[in-house]
Every structure is written in structure tokens, then in C-alpha cells.
Amino acid sequence: HRVETTFKPPKNNVKEVVNNGGEKGLVRKVNKTDLNTEKQPLKSTSLQAGEDTKSNSTGARNLAVHKVLSLDMTLAPRDANAVGQFGVAAFVASNEDVEVRKRWDEGHFNVYLSDQIPLDRAIPDTRPDMCAQNLVHDDLPSTSVIFCFVDEVWSTLLRSVHSVLNRSPPHLLKEIILVDDFSTKDNLKQPLDEYMSQFPKVRIVRLKERQGLIRARLAGAAVAQGEVLTFLDSHIECNVGWLEPLLERVYLDRKKVPCPVIEVINDKDMSYMLVDNFQRGIFKWPLVFGWSTLTEEHIKKNNMTVTDPIRCPVMAGGLFSIDKKYFYELGAYDPGLDVWGGENMEISFKIWMCGGEIEIIPCSRVGHIFRGQNPYKFPKDRQKTVERNLARVAEVWLDEYKDLFYGHGYHHLLDRKVINIGNLTEQIELRKRLKCKSFKWYLDNVYPDMDAPLVVAEGLVFNRGLRKCLSLQNGSLTFDICDLSKQSQHFNYTWMRHIRQQDMCVAPGKENSLAVHLCDNTNSVHRWFHKSSNSAMAEHLVTVVVSQSMCLEAGPQGDTLHLNPCETRNALQKWQFTHYRAQ
Ligand code: LR7
Ligand code: MN
């Protein structure tokens, strides 16, 4: 069983595609004519006393505000006819296809094309109209922008850096920190040092061994001098006015963790594509990140406009700003997370459960190249690395709901003799020290539309052939006339796949008999497979004994219970619970 772990771009329901160079109907593209070419240079506006409502921690009122930067320094590009200029789709001649294919694997996108596009190209200002009119405080905190990368493609890495340099107000950009996570490509060594030496704000940190993006970000944060940390992936393009609205949120409340809207840089034609409004980051079991559009009702009820911040149960992970002191108060990332994956869940649960908030800020927009595959090697198996990271997060943050994580395809992670998820003492201590709320609180208050039933099925377990029920009396399993009023006949079928009454579990006994054991999550013989419908083994209770599937079967006289090889049509092997909470 494989759980999907690659990240998909946000949705776009607009059917018409302006330029069908890329995947049809996935995301809407922006026309050259959509470009706002009448941007005025930045003007500061001084407000009348009393118009501003924010008072700072010393009690003094900050009255000076100014408009968000709305001039794209790159709108008068050096070469208006360059390939990919203005973010429009670029094409290569058909005889260059071979080149495109040859270089694709360097980044798992059109590297050949990217190398021809200006490093400081203009892109369309995709912000909702009102954004350019918004005011922000003039004493916003400064930020360190942290890019970590491993073997990133030269042109996309540089385009990422240029987009930050060109589209961030200089007084707010303390520095750009490039953390090289032990890349092997030669051009990312001395040539990168040389190139970046022309920009005093750019610093390069080299890791001595491969750490993975989580510990690489921690290494960047450790040397950062800005008041706010802004993390970005190394294949992005920041859009006009992207930074101020993020810093404004942190300024208003240091426990707010703002994320930009993530737009799409098409992996085939490198065009800049905008995405639907009102999307938030969510997860489905087993902790799979995804996007969901706010409902019409929710938008109406909360009187939301397209520029309002959108509260998100979880963030995508790669692009966000956070107050540096707050980041460390939260214990930063769990440094035990390896290479890639799960850290977005960890930081999201931590932020919400320990008093903060995550929001998407529609006036801040950053394009990202979504790739079908990681272009770098994983030191260990990719799937195993991600699963292990997620199990760490589940163990620390999910309380009793961690069963839902394991129950959705990750039972094998429970066999701790095989899977070592490492030491969690410090993470558990941290959660206690910060007095964080429960995962139930998080579900009720932050993600109430999440379906999270704690058991799969419950009630009586009755046999379809004999209409009698399982019963647990004086520590042994019997088979009785069904009686709803008897607690001895009530069982739960849990996400751990236990047939369970309190802490006792039904298990295979000696010589195809049945036994009752103290439940043990790590013991695979306590697990039973059961489906109520739609499968060949429908309604069977199947256990795996010594790597052989066996089914729970009622004796023909209706007095015994034993295990027998499974038979699809045998009614004595068919079992049903009174209530199914989930499938
Ligand atoms: O070992 C590594 N060392 C690194 O420095 C592996 C990666 N990296 C760098 C890499 O070069 C890149 O700059 O880390 C950054 C992120 O890696 P990607 O681009 O391969 O990740 P992704 O875009 O596929 O995945 C998303 O999920 C990750 C989970 O660990 C991270 O949180 C990424 O930052 C995140 N990306 C985004 O949120 C962008 C939008 C995705 C969506 C939806
Ligand atoms: Mn990425």
C-alpha cells in the first residue's frame, strides 16, 4: 500500500485555458494583456491621527503607514521580447525536444527552457485589485529570507533570489540566506559564491553533510539576523508586493504565521499561472496535505472578500513567515525529522495547538514550480523516510487520533521492531512545557469539518449465518444469543484493527482456537481485517496467522468459535457490527 505524498498545486476551476501549452484546465493562465502596466511608484501616505488602530507593546500609537509596494521593478524589463518574459508560456522549437528531454531530470521540469528565460523576468501582478491600495505600517519588522536547496537548477535558484531582491522593500529585507544542503553540482559551489558576491545581502551557508530540508532550515534560522524568518523553496518567483502583507500580519500579532498564496510556474512552459481564490490548506488521513475551497456559506457568513486572510488547518510547508523569537519559543522544527516531509504537519499542529494561527494572505503571492518527482536523491528510501517522519508527528501531536493515522494504510509502522522512529522524549516534553491544547481541541476548533471517528465500527458482533453474537465473559470468548443490553457483547472495531472490549483484544489462540489478550498495538496478530461491503471478503473477519489468512468462523452447532481458511460464500464466516462509523 502506497500513500500519495507528492504535493499538488492549488485548484483552478476555470475551464478556459488562455494558452494551452501546459496541462489543460488545471490552472488559469494570465494573458499579457492582463498585465497592469500603469503601476505608480511607491508613494507614502500619512494618515490623520486616530485613523490607525494598532498600538504597540510600549503603548505608544504607530500612526505612520504606507502603501504596499506596487511597482514591479521588473515591469520595464531589459528585454521585452525575451523567452518567457512577463510570465507567458514559452516554447521550444520541435528540433529542441531532444535537449528538453535530456535536461528534464536535472530538475524534473523544463530546465532547458528555464535556462533561456531572464533571471529577472517580469511576471503578471496577480493580486486582487484592492491589494495595491492597502496600507501597511512603516515600522514593520525586517526579515531574513531563507532558501535551502540541494542540487537546485542554477537558473531557477537565481531567479528565486532575484525575485526577492527586486520585489522586496530594501528596508524590510535584512538578508537572504542560502543554505546549501550538501549539493554535489559544481556550479553551486565557487561559481555561486562568485555570483552572489555582487549582492551584499546574500549569505551562503554550506552544510558539511546532507541534512535534509528540515535541519537545513534550522541551520539557516540559527544564523538569521532579521526579526522575522521567511522560508521559501528554491524554485519560486515572488510576485509584486509579496512581502509587506506577510510582515504586517506578524506585526499585528507575533503568533500569526502568514503564508502567501502559492501560484504555479508551469513545469513545461514556465508560464506563471494564477489559482482560484478562497483556498485553504487541509489534510486528509493519513496526514496527506491538500487544498480545499471555502464553501459559499462560509464566505457569506463571515462576509469575506477575496483579500481577507484565510485561516488554514495546515500549511503546505515551504513558504511562510514567522516571528523568529516565536519560532524558537515553539521549539522550531523537530530536528529528528529527516530529509523531506511531515514538517509542515508538525509545525501546523504545533502552531494551532500552542496558541498561534496559520493564515493564507491573498495579497501576497509567490509562484512555485510543482514537480512530479524529487530531483534529488534520498539518502534512504523516500517512502520510508516520509512515513517515519509522519509517525513521529502522529506520536507527539495526535493523541488518541493517532489511530486514524495508522489505520489509513500505515499499520506496518506499528511494528516497532522493524520501524525505528527514534526518540520522542524531547518533543513530548516540549508539548507539555508549552501547555499545548489537545488534538481534539484542534479538530473541534480549527478543523471542525474534518471527519475523525475514533472507531471504525462498534456494538454487537453478530454472525450472519447463525444470528448469534460474540461475548466476552470471565476472560474467555463465547458465542451467545444476541442481547443489546449485555455489555459483555459490546465490542469496538478500531483503527488499529482490534476487536476490542475495554483493553482486551480478540486474538488467535492455539490450534485455530480463539483467545483474548491485553491489546498491544505493536503486535500484528491482534489485527483483524474487516469490511462491511464492496469486497470479496465482505463481512468476514480475517486475521493473518503465521502469514496465512484465516477467518473467524462459528461452529455449525452454533456453540464454538474457531479460525478456518477463508471461503467467500461461507455464511458462518460472515460477521457484522451494529454500527459503522467509518469505512
Ligand atoms: O534534502 C533536502 N534538502 C533540501 O535542501 C530536500 C530538499 N531540500 C530543499 C529543496 O531544494 C527545496 O528548495 O527544500 C526545498 C523543498 O523541497 P521540494 O521543493 O522538493 O519540496 P516540495 O515543493 O515537493 O514539497 C513541499 O513539502 C515539503 C515537505 O517536506 C516542504 O515543506 C516543501 O517546502 C514544500 N513545498 C511547498 O510548500 C511549495 C508548495 C507545495 C504545495 C502545495
Ligand atoms: Mn518545491
XYZ file of C-alpha atoms and ligand atoms in Angstrom:
627
model
C 0.000 0.000 0.000
C 1.366 3.405 -1.009
C 0.103 6.672 0.295
C 0.321 9.662 -2.048
C 2.973 12.038 -0.757
C 3.777 14.447 -3.586
C 2.309 17.928 -3.415
C -0.342 19.077 -5.864
C -0.892 22.693 -6.862
C -3.953 24.568 -5.621
C -7.101 24.127 -7.705
C -8.444 26.112 -10.544
C -11.950 25.532 -11.806
C -11.803 27.973 -14.674
C -12.217 25.756 -17.690
C -10.815 28.021 -20.359
C -7.089 27.997 -20.682
C -5.647 31.059 -22.341
C -2.627 29.297 -23.609
C -2.726 25.548 -23.767
C 0.969 24.936 -23.601
C 0.662 23.117 -20.318
C -1.806 20.836 -18.570
C -5.294 21.688 -19.741
C -7.782 23.216 -17.362
C -5.585 22.762 -14.313
C -4.823 26.366 -13.645
C -5.767 29.572 -15.347
C -3.039 31.404 -17.167
C -2.540 35.099 -17.331
C -2.545 36.950 -20.617
C -0.018 39.577 -21.490
C -2.985 41.937 -21.725
C -3.878 41.220 -18.094
C -0.695 42.948 -17.093
C -1.131 46.096 -15.149
C 1.373 48.353 -16.807
C 0.200 51.534 -15.151
C 1.775 50.939 -11.757
C 2.745 54.105 -9.955
C 5.956 54.416 -7.990
C 5.652 53.899 -4.271
C 4.112 56.893 -2.531
C 3.841 57.070 1.208
C 0.588 58.299 2.601
C 0.361 59.816 6.031
C -2.888 59.193 7.816
C -4.718 61.523 10.132
C -4.189 60.848 13.820
C -6.741 58.353 15.067
C -7.252 56.601 11.758
C -4.926 53.844 12.724
C -5.894 51.434 15.419
C -2.799 49.416 16.238
C -0.918 50.320 19.397
C 2.432 48.753 20.036
C 3.705 46.985 23.116
C 5.008 50.172 24.737
C 1.534 51.651 24.489
C 2.597 54.308 22.006
C 0.495 54.551 18.884
C 2.049 53.988 15.496
C 0.465 56.410 13.152
C 2.715 56.286 10.149
C 1.668 53.875 7.473
C 2.452 53.473 3.842
C 1.154 51.728 0.815
C 2.255 48.288 -0.163
C 4.970 48.347 -2.744
C 3.113 48.283 -6.009
C 5.813 48.942 -8.512
C 7.274 45.907 -10.143
C 10.879 46.957 -10.694
C 10.967 44.399 -13.453
C 7.995 45.771 -15.374
C 10.273 47.656 -17.690
C 12.416 44.643 -18.449
C 15.679 44.951 -20.281
C 14.398 42.684 -22.992
C 10.664 42.687 -23.551
C 10.999 40.042 -26.240
C 12.988 37.562 -24.212
C 11.748 33.997 -23.878
C 9.220 33.641 -21.040
C 9.166 37.375 -20.401
C 6.081 38.592 -18.440
C 5.469 35.021 -17.348
C 3.848 33.955 -20.596
C 4.244 30.432 -21.896
C 7.465 29.826 -23.740
C 8.029 27.200 -26.373
C 10.992 25.487 -27.866
C 11.276 24.524 -31.498
C 10.403 20.898 -32.147
C 14.004 20.064 -33.029
C 14.966 21.075 -29.493
C 12.728 18.451 -27.886
C 15.681 16.152 -27.506
C 17.510 18.826 -25.499
C 14.435 19.393 -23.337
C 14.171 15.709 -22.557
C 17.878 15.370 -21.921
C 17.870 18.068 -19.286
C 14.466 17.377 -17.722
C 15.770 15.125 -14.940
C 18.138 17.808 -13.630
C 15.122 19.415 -12.001
C 12.068 17.424 -13.125
C 10.807 20.420 -15.058
C 11.806 22.170 -18.281
C 15.351 23.074 -17.282
C 16.366 23.704 -20.902
C 13.698 26.394 -21.189
C 14.325 27.868 -17.750
C 17.947 28.482 -18.720
C 16.800 30.734 -21.587
C 14.424 32.887 -19.550
C 15.776 36.111 -17.993
C 16.722 35.720 -14.328
C 14.835 38.904 -13.540
C 11.827 38.434 -15.796
C 8.633 40.333 -15.106
C 5.565 38.355 -14.095
C 1.936 39.463 -14.052
C 0.699 41.097 -10.882
C -1.998 38.567 -9.996
C -3.123 40.156 -6.760
C -6.789 41.025 -6.310
C -7.347 44.672 -7.273
C -7.647 46.047 -3.775
C -4.231 44.814 -2.668
C -2.287 47.644 -4.269
C -4.416 50.125 -2.310
C -3.729 48.503 1.059
C -1.736 50.338 3.675
C 0.862 48.780 5.923
C 2.725 50.157 8.913
C 6.026 51.816 8.242
C 7.756 50.199 11.186
C 7.322 46.615 10.107
C 9.908 44.136 11.339
C 12.704 43.158 8.962
C 13.004 39.613 7.674
C 15.688 37.103 6.820
C 14.657 35.134 3.753
C 15.900 31.547 3.990
C 16.247 29.327 0.937
C 17.601 25.860 1.473
C 18.464 23.788 -1.538
C 20.125 20.624 -2.668
C 21.303 20.437 -6.276
C 18.833 23.089 -7.376
C 18.903 24.146 -11.020
C 21.120 27.228 -11.410
C 18.641 29.382 -13.341
C 15.688 28.706 -11.036
C 17.739 29.244 -7.882
C 18.987 32.575 -9.222
C 15.549 33.592 -10.450
C 14.222 32.898 -6.944
C 16.882 35.122 -5.388
C 16.380 37.924 -7.929
C 12.637 37.915 -7.383
C 13.225 38.536 -3.671
C 15.857 41.226 -4.280
C 13.715 43.003 -6.886
C 10.344 42.797 -5.218
C 11.078 43.353 -1.529
C 11.364 46.827 0.006
C 15.092 47.056 0.900
C 14.483 48.229 4.465
C 12.409 45.122 5.174
C 14.864 42.673 3.677
C 17.591 42.109 6.235
C 19.333 39.388 4.266
C 18.895 36.351 2.073
C 20.393 33.163 3.481
C 21.122 30.355 1.042
C 21.605 27.075 2.862
C 23.352 24.565 0.636
C 22.300 21.143 1.880
C 25.484 19.454 0.647
C 24.850 19.812 -3.091
C 27.029 17.846 -5.473
C 26.765 20.106 -8.548
C 29.957 22.065 -9.154
C 28.289 25.281 -10.313
C 26.593 25.594 -6.914
C 29.996 25.888 -5.235
C 32.523 28.536 -6.287
C 30.502 29.927 -9.233
C 27.563 30.526 -6.872
C 29.836 32.221 -4.319
C 31.184 34.450 -7.055
C 27.806 35.310 -8.491
C 26.312 36.159 -5.114
C 29.270 38.282 -4.050
C 27.722 41.161 -6.013
C 24.792 41.214 -3.596
C 25.862 42.231 -0.090
C 22.592 40.977 1.384
C 23.077 37.408 0.205
C 24.856 34.987 2.545
C 25.649 31.357 1.814
C 25.732 28.664 4.490
C 27.261 25.337 3.453
C 26.319 22.189 5.327
C 29.091 19.629 5.715
C 26.782 16.711 5.166
C 23.305 16.187 3.800
C 20.812 17.136 6.498
C 17.516 17.313 4.648
C 15.377 20.385 4.306
C 14.211 20.420 7.919
C 17.619 20.593 9.560
C 18.857 22.802 6.697
C 16.150 25.350 7.547
C 17.168 25.132 11.199
C 20.770 25.879 10.199
C 19.592 28.939 8.275
C 17.420 30.150 11.135
C 20.311 29.752 13.572
C 22.355 32.458 11.816
C 19.462 34.726 10.776
C 19.557 38.324 11.964
C 16.130 39.554 10.914
C 13.254 39.782 13.389
C 11.124 37.566 11.166
C 12.105 34.381 9.336
C 10.686 33.879 5.852
C 11.178 30.416 4.390
C 10.925 29.838 0.636
C 11.580 26.920 -1.712
C 14.480 27.438 -4.129
C 12.382 27.349 -7.345
C 9.932 30.175 -6.822
C 9.212 33.683 -8.081
C 7.932 36.231 -5.600
C 5.260 38.478 -7.030
C 4.788 42.234 -6.657
C 4.190 43.382 -3.081
C 4.535 39.852 -1.719
C 6.429 40.681 1.460
C 4.682 43.593 3.162
C 1.314 41.868 3.762
C 3.110 38.925 5.398
C 5.147 41.115 7.719
C 2.070 43.218 8.503
C 0.324 40.139 9.932
C 3.304 39.226 12.107
C 3.496 42.849 13.221
C -0.172 42.869 14.232
C 0.210 39.639 16.187
C 3.507 37.816 16.591
C 1.714 34.492 16.879
C 0.247 34.749 13.409
C 2.063 32.655 10.837
C 1.193 34.028 7.381
C 1.697 32.152 4.098
C 1.485 33.613 0.589
C -0.929 32.240 -1.975
C 1.109 29.641 -3.832
C 0.712 30.083 -7.561
C 2.047 27.862 -10.271
C 5.047 28.173 -12.502
C 4.238 25.633 -15.183
C 6.831 22.869 -15.269
C 6.610 22.523 -19.062
C 6.353 26.051 -20.467
C 7.424 28.046 -17.377
C 4.355 30.293 -17.588
C 3.074 31.966 -14.433
C -0.426 30.723 -13.631
C -2.849 32.080 -11.102
C -5.048 29.892 -8.930
C -8.588 30.071 -7.548
C -9.453 32.331 -4.643
C -10.526 31.134 -1.204
C -8.381 28.004 -0.975
C -7.014 26.771 2.318
C -4.534 24.109 3.298
C -6.020 20.983 4.830
C -5.074 17.375 5.413
C -6.824 14.073 4.908
C -5.935 10.812 6.637
C -3.197 9.597 6.856
C -1.859 13.193 7.149
C -1.901 13.877 3.422
C -1.725 17.580 2.583
C -4.302 19.038 0.175
C -6.291 22.100 -0.796
C -9.953 22.791 -0.167
C -12.032 25.739 -1.320
C -14.069 27.556 1.328
C -17.785 26.964 0.939
C -20.099 29.676 -0.366
C -21.863 29.636 3.023
C -18.656 30.135 4.943
C -17.680 33.076 2.739
C -21.110 34.702 3.111
C -21.424 34.037 6.828
C -18.058 35.626 7.502
C -18.542 38.428 4.995
C -15.259 37.525 3.368
C -13.735 39.384 0.456
C -11.033 37.999 -1.846
C -8.315 39.849 0.065
C -9.155 38.619 3.587
C -6.717 36.274 5.322
C -7.812 32.628 5.170
C -7.301 30.529 8.296
C -5.680 27.208 7.434
C -5.693 23.980 9.462
C -2.292 23.182 7.941
C 0.216 24.930 5.715
C 1.803 23.497 2.563
C 5.135 23.899 4.315
C 7.587 25.639 2.041
C 6.545 29.267 2.061
C 5.777 31.228 5.222
C 6.894 33.986 7.571
C 7.227 33.576 11.315
C 8.455 35.797 14.102
C 11.931 34.463 14.885
C 11.553 34.515 18.668
C 8.174 32.830 18.377
C 9.640 30.147 16.103
C 12.119 29.259 18.842
C 9.533 29.502 21.619
C 7.637 26.813 19.705
C 10.741 24.647 19.674
C 11.321 25.286 15.941
C 11.092 22.004 13.996
C 11.557 18.564 15.456
C 15.213 18.058 14.422
C 14.550 14.313 14.301
C 12.640 14.734 11.033
C 14.701 13.591 8.072
C 15.160 14.948 4.543
C 11.636 15.784 3.385
C 8.029 15.572 4.519
C 5.854 15.844 7.607
C 7.443 19.009 8.958
C 4.544 21.057 7.587
C 2.142 18.934 9.664
C 4.366 19.212 12.716
C 4.683 22.985 12.622
C 0.986 23.412 11.786
C -0.296 21.341 14.712
C 2.240 22.962 16.996
C 1.239 26.482 15.976
C -2.508 25.954 16.400
C -2.415 23.750 19.494
C 0.053 26.008 21.281
C -1.717 29.333 20.780
C -0.865 30.569 17.276
C -2.622 30.844 13.935
C -1.840 29.958 10.317
C -3.292 32.032 7.517
C -3.005 32.481 3.778
C -2.711 36.130 2.787
C -4.296 36.653 -0.660
C -2.404 39.909 -1.271
C 0.888 38.032 -1.028
C 1.600 35.743 -3.964
C 4.522 33.545 -4.873
C 4.850 31.218 -7.857
C 6.311 27.744 -7.303
C 7.393 25.046 -9.754
C 5.452 21.906 -8.869
C 7.389 18.824 -9.858
C 6.167 15.312 -10.310
C 9.228 13.862 -8.615
C 12.015 14.985 -6.290
C 15.020 15.751 -8.495
C 17.478 14.879 -5.713
C 18.335 11.543 -4.120
C 17.062 10.490 -0.731
C 19.847 9.073 1.487
C 17.402 6.316 2.466
C 14.228 5.067 0.798
C 11.916 8.013 0.085
C 8.665 6.345 1.144
C 10.172 5.056 4.380
C 11.645 8.455 5.214
C 8.318 10.251 4.807
C 6.377 7.576 6.727
C 8.810 7.692 9.594
C 8.575 11.491 9.793
C 4.789 11.313 9.821
C 4.799 8.654 12.545
C 6.912 10.957 14.728
C 4.412 13.758 14.215
C 1.454 11.451 14.904
C 3.009 10.103 18.112
C 3.710 13.570 19.508
C 0.666 15.584 18.424
C -2.315 13.363 17.586
C -3.233 11.893 20.997
C -5.860 9.125 20.575
C -6.381 10.262 16.965
C -3.041 8.770 16.010
C -5.003 5.537 15.500
C -6.661 7.166 12.492
C -3.253 7.901 11.041
C -2.055 4.302 11.443
C -5.473 2.988 10.424
C -5.293 4.544 6.969
C -2.639 2.352 5.437
C 0.168 2.673 7.955
C -0.355 -0.365 10.206
C 3.078 -1.647 9.323
C 4.617 1.369 11.086
C 3.365 -0.051 14.376
C 5.759 -2.971 14.246
C 8.414 -1.113 16.158
C 10.902 -3.921 15.914
C 11.066 -3.217 12.201
C 10.460 0.533 12.192
C 12.570 2.747 14.405
C 11.010 6.194 14.644
C 13.646 7.447 17.063
C 13.456 9.094 20.460
C 10.499 11.395 21.098
C 11.082 12.386 24.734
C 12.118 15.949 23.939
C 9.177 16.576 21.647
C 6.709 15.228 24.197
C 8.337 17.315 26.934
C 8.110 20.400 24.745
C 4.392 19.905 24.228
C 3.888 19.639 27.988
C 6.061 22.655 28.733
C 4.166 24.813 26.239
C 0.863 23.584 27.733
C -0.491 22.976 24.266
C -4.145 22.070 23.740
C -5.330 18.586 22.753
C -5.721 17.331 19.201
C -9.440 17.046 19.924
C -9.488 20.778 20.647
C -7.713 21.359 17.347
C -10.244 19.271 15.435
C -13.215 20.928 17.139
C -11.967 24.484 16.796
C -9.634 24.698 13.831
C -10.813 21.938 11.503
C -14.413 21.123 12.518
C -15.311 19.823 9.057
C -12.724 17.052 9.370
C -14.203 13.582 9.653
C -12.425 11.827 12.502
C -14.447 8.982 14.050
C -12.394 7.295 16.761
C -13.652 3.800 15.929
C -14.478 2.138 12.634
C -17.411 0.107 13.969
C -18.997 -0.733 17.296
C -21.776 -2.579 19.065
C -22.731 -6.229 18.784
C -20.684 -8.525 16.549
C -23.225 -10.895 15.079
C -22.855 -13.840 12.807
C -24.888 -13.631 9.595
C -25.441 -17.380 9.384
C -26.453 -18.149 12.951
C -27.675 -14.742 14.197
C -25.679 -15.145 17.385
C -23.171 -12.711 18.906
C -19.624 -12.598 20.251
C -19.484 -12.340 24.007
C -16.591 -11.838 26.391
C -17.177 -13.294 29.834
C -14.704 -14.027 32.612
C -11.820 -13.584 30.234
C -12.982 -16.019 27.604
C -14.758 -15.637 24.333
C -18.140 -17.292 23.881
C -20.960 -17.240 21.402
C -24.398 -16.258 22.700
C -27.923 -15.243 21.768
C -27.619 -11.562 20.856
C -28.659 -9.160 23.600
C -28.021 -5.435 23.187
C -28.407 -4.825 26.897
C -25.412 -7.016 27.740
C -22.144 -5.065 27.988
C -20.310 -8.368 27.512
C -21.480 -8.341 23.884
C -20.300 -4.818 23.083
C -17.093 -4.557 21.067
C -15.248 -1.858 19.171
C -13.562 -2.422 15.854
C -10.781 0.156 15.982
C -8.385 1.803 13.525
C -5.727 -0.477 14.959
C -7.955 -3.245 13.550
C -8.573 -4.550 17.028
C -11.786 -6.298 18.046
C -11.739 -4.885 21.467
C -13.634 -4.647 24.734
C -12.011 -2.130 27.096
C -8.347 -3.099 26.946
C -8.873 -6.724 25.930
C -8.414 -7.833 22.342
C -9.676 -10.842 20.422
C -6.708 -12.791 19.058
C -5.957 -16.164 17.521
C -5.226 -18.841 20.131
C -3.644 -22.288 19.924
C -4.598 -24.663 17.115
C -7.143 -22.445 15.381
C -8.940 -21.578 18.596
C -9.627 -18.033 19.798
C -8.031 -16.217 22.722
C -8.309 -12.872 24.474
C -5.173 -10.823 25.096
C -4.309 -7.473 26.590
C -4.329 -5.222 23.497
C -0.943 -4.420 22.049
C -0.670 -2.003 19.130
C 2.699 -3.343 18.137
C 1.562 -6.963 17.943
C 0.302 -7.710 14.462
C -1.594 -10.862 15.484
C -4.090 -8.636 17.278
C -5.171 -7.127 13.967
C -8.241 -8.267 12.092
C -9.277 -7.198 8.626
C -12.933 -6.437 8.237
C -15.025 -4.710 5.616
C -18.774 -4.370 5.731
C -19.274 -4.386 1.973
C -17.844 -3.999 -1.520
C -15.104 -6.521 -1.422
C -14.609 -10.200 -1.981
C -14.023 -10.656 1.723
C -17.102 -8.616 2.619
C -18.264 -9.112 6.169
C -15.504 -11.530 7.010
C -13.266 -11.054 9.998
C -9.902 -12.060 8.698
C -6.782 -12.491 10.721
C -3.303 -13.232 9.499
C -1.831 -16.169 11.382
C 1.733 -17.135 10.537
C 1.440 -15.298 7.227
C -1.679 -17.201 6.270
C -5.092 -15.536 6.139
C -7.654 -17.199 8.380
C -11.251 -16.247 9.026
C -13.249 -16.214 12.223
C -15.869 -18.939 11.889
C -18.782 -20.002 14.036
C -19.167 -23.732 14.700
C -22.019 -25.443 12.847
C -23.886 -26.143 16.062
C -23.601 -22.525 16.983
C -21.646 -23.100 20.157
C -17.991 -22.794 19.160
C -15.678 -20.274 17.560
C -12.556 -21.086 15.620
C -10.311 -19.998 12.764
C -10.628 -21.569 9.347
C -9.274 -20.838 5.874
C -11.418 -18.098 4.379
C -14.260 -19.021 1.988
C -16.055 -16.241 0.147
C -19.543 -17.740 0.357
C -19.479 -19.291 3.817
C -22.186 -17.554 5.902
C -20.642 -18.935 9.115
C -17.653 -16.706 8.374
C -19.696 -13.544 7.880
C -19.840 -11.036 10.702
C -21.381 -7.645 11.160
C -21.195 -4.878 13.739
C -24.330 -2.978 14.673
C -22.861 0.456 13.835
C -20.305 1.507 11.290
C -18.784 4.911 11.950
C -16.332 4.854 9.085
C -15.056 2.694 6.294
O 17.180 17.049 1.427
C 16.705 18.085 1.001
N 17.363 19.254 1.216
C 16.898 20.456 0.755
O 17.518 21.493 0.974
C 15.486 18.115 0.290
C 15.008 19.332 -0.170
N 15.719 20.478 0.034
C 15.201 21.763 -0.453
C 14.821 21.774 -1.923
O 15.935 22.079 -2.734
C 13.721 22.821 -1.961
O 14.215 24.123 -2.074
O 13.986 22.012 0.240
C 13.062 22.694 -0.587
C 11.735 21.938 -0.649
O 11.884 20.727 -1.348
P 10.948 20.359 -2.588
O 10.792 21.525 -3.477
O 11.457 19.114 -3.172
O 9.585 20.107 -1.839
P 8.064 20.189 -2.456
O 7.838 21.503 -3.060
O 7.841 18.995 -3.255
O 7.226 19.977 -1.122
C 6.539 20.696 -0.102
O 6.618 19.839 1.039
C 7.850 19.702 1.637
C 7.642 18.734 2.755
O 8.780 18.489 3.459
C 8.379 21.042 2.087
O 7.609 21.608 3.114
C 8.402 21.969 0.877
O 8.888 23.223 1.276
C 7.021 22.064 0.325
N 6.849 22.989 -0.753
C 5.837 23.906 -0.719
O 5.144 24.122 0.231
C 5.587 24.623 -2.013
C 4.188 24.424 -2.435
C 3.795 22.978 -2.422
C 2.370 22.779 -2.337
C 1.199 22.542 -2.313
Mn 9.232 22.867 -4.004
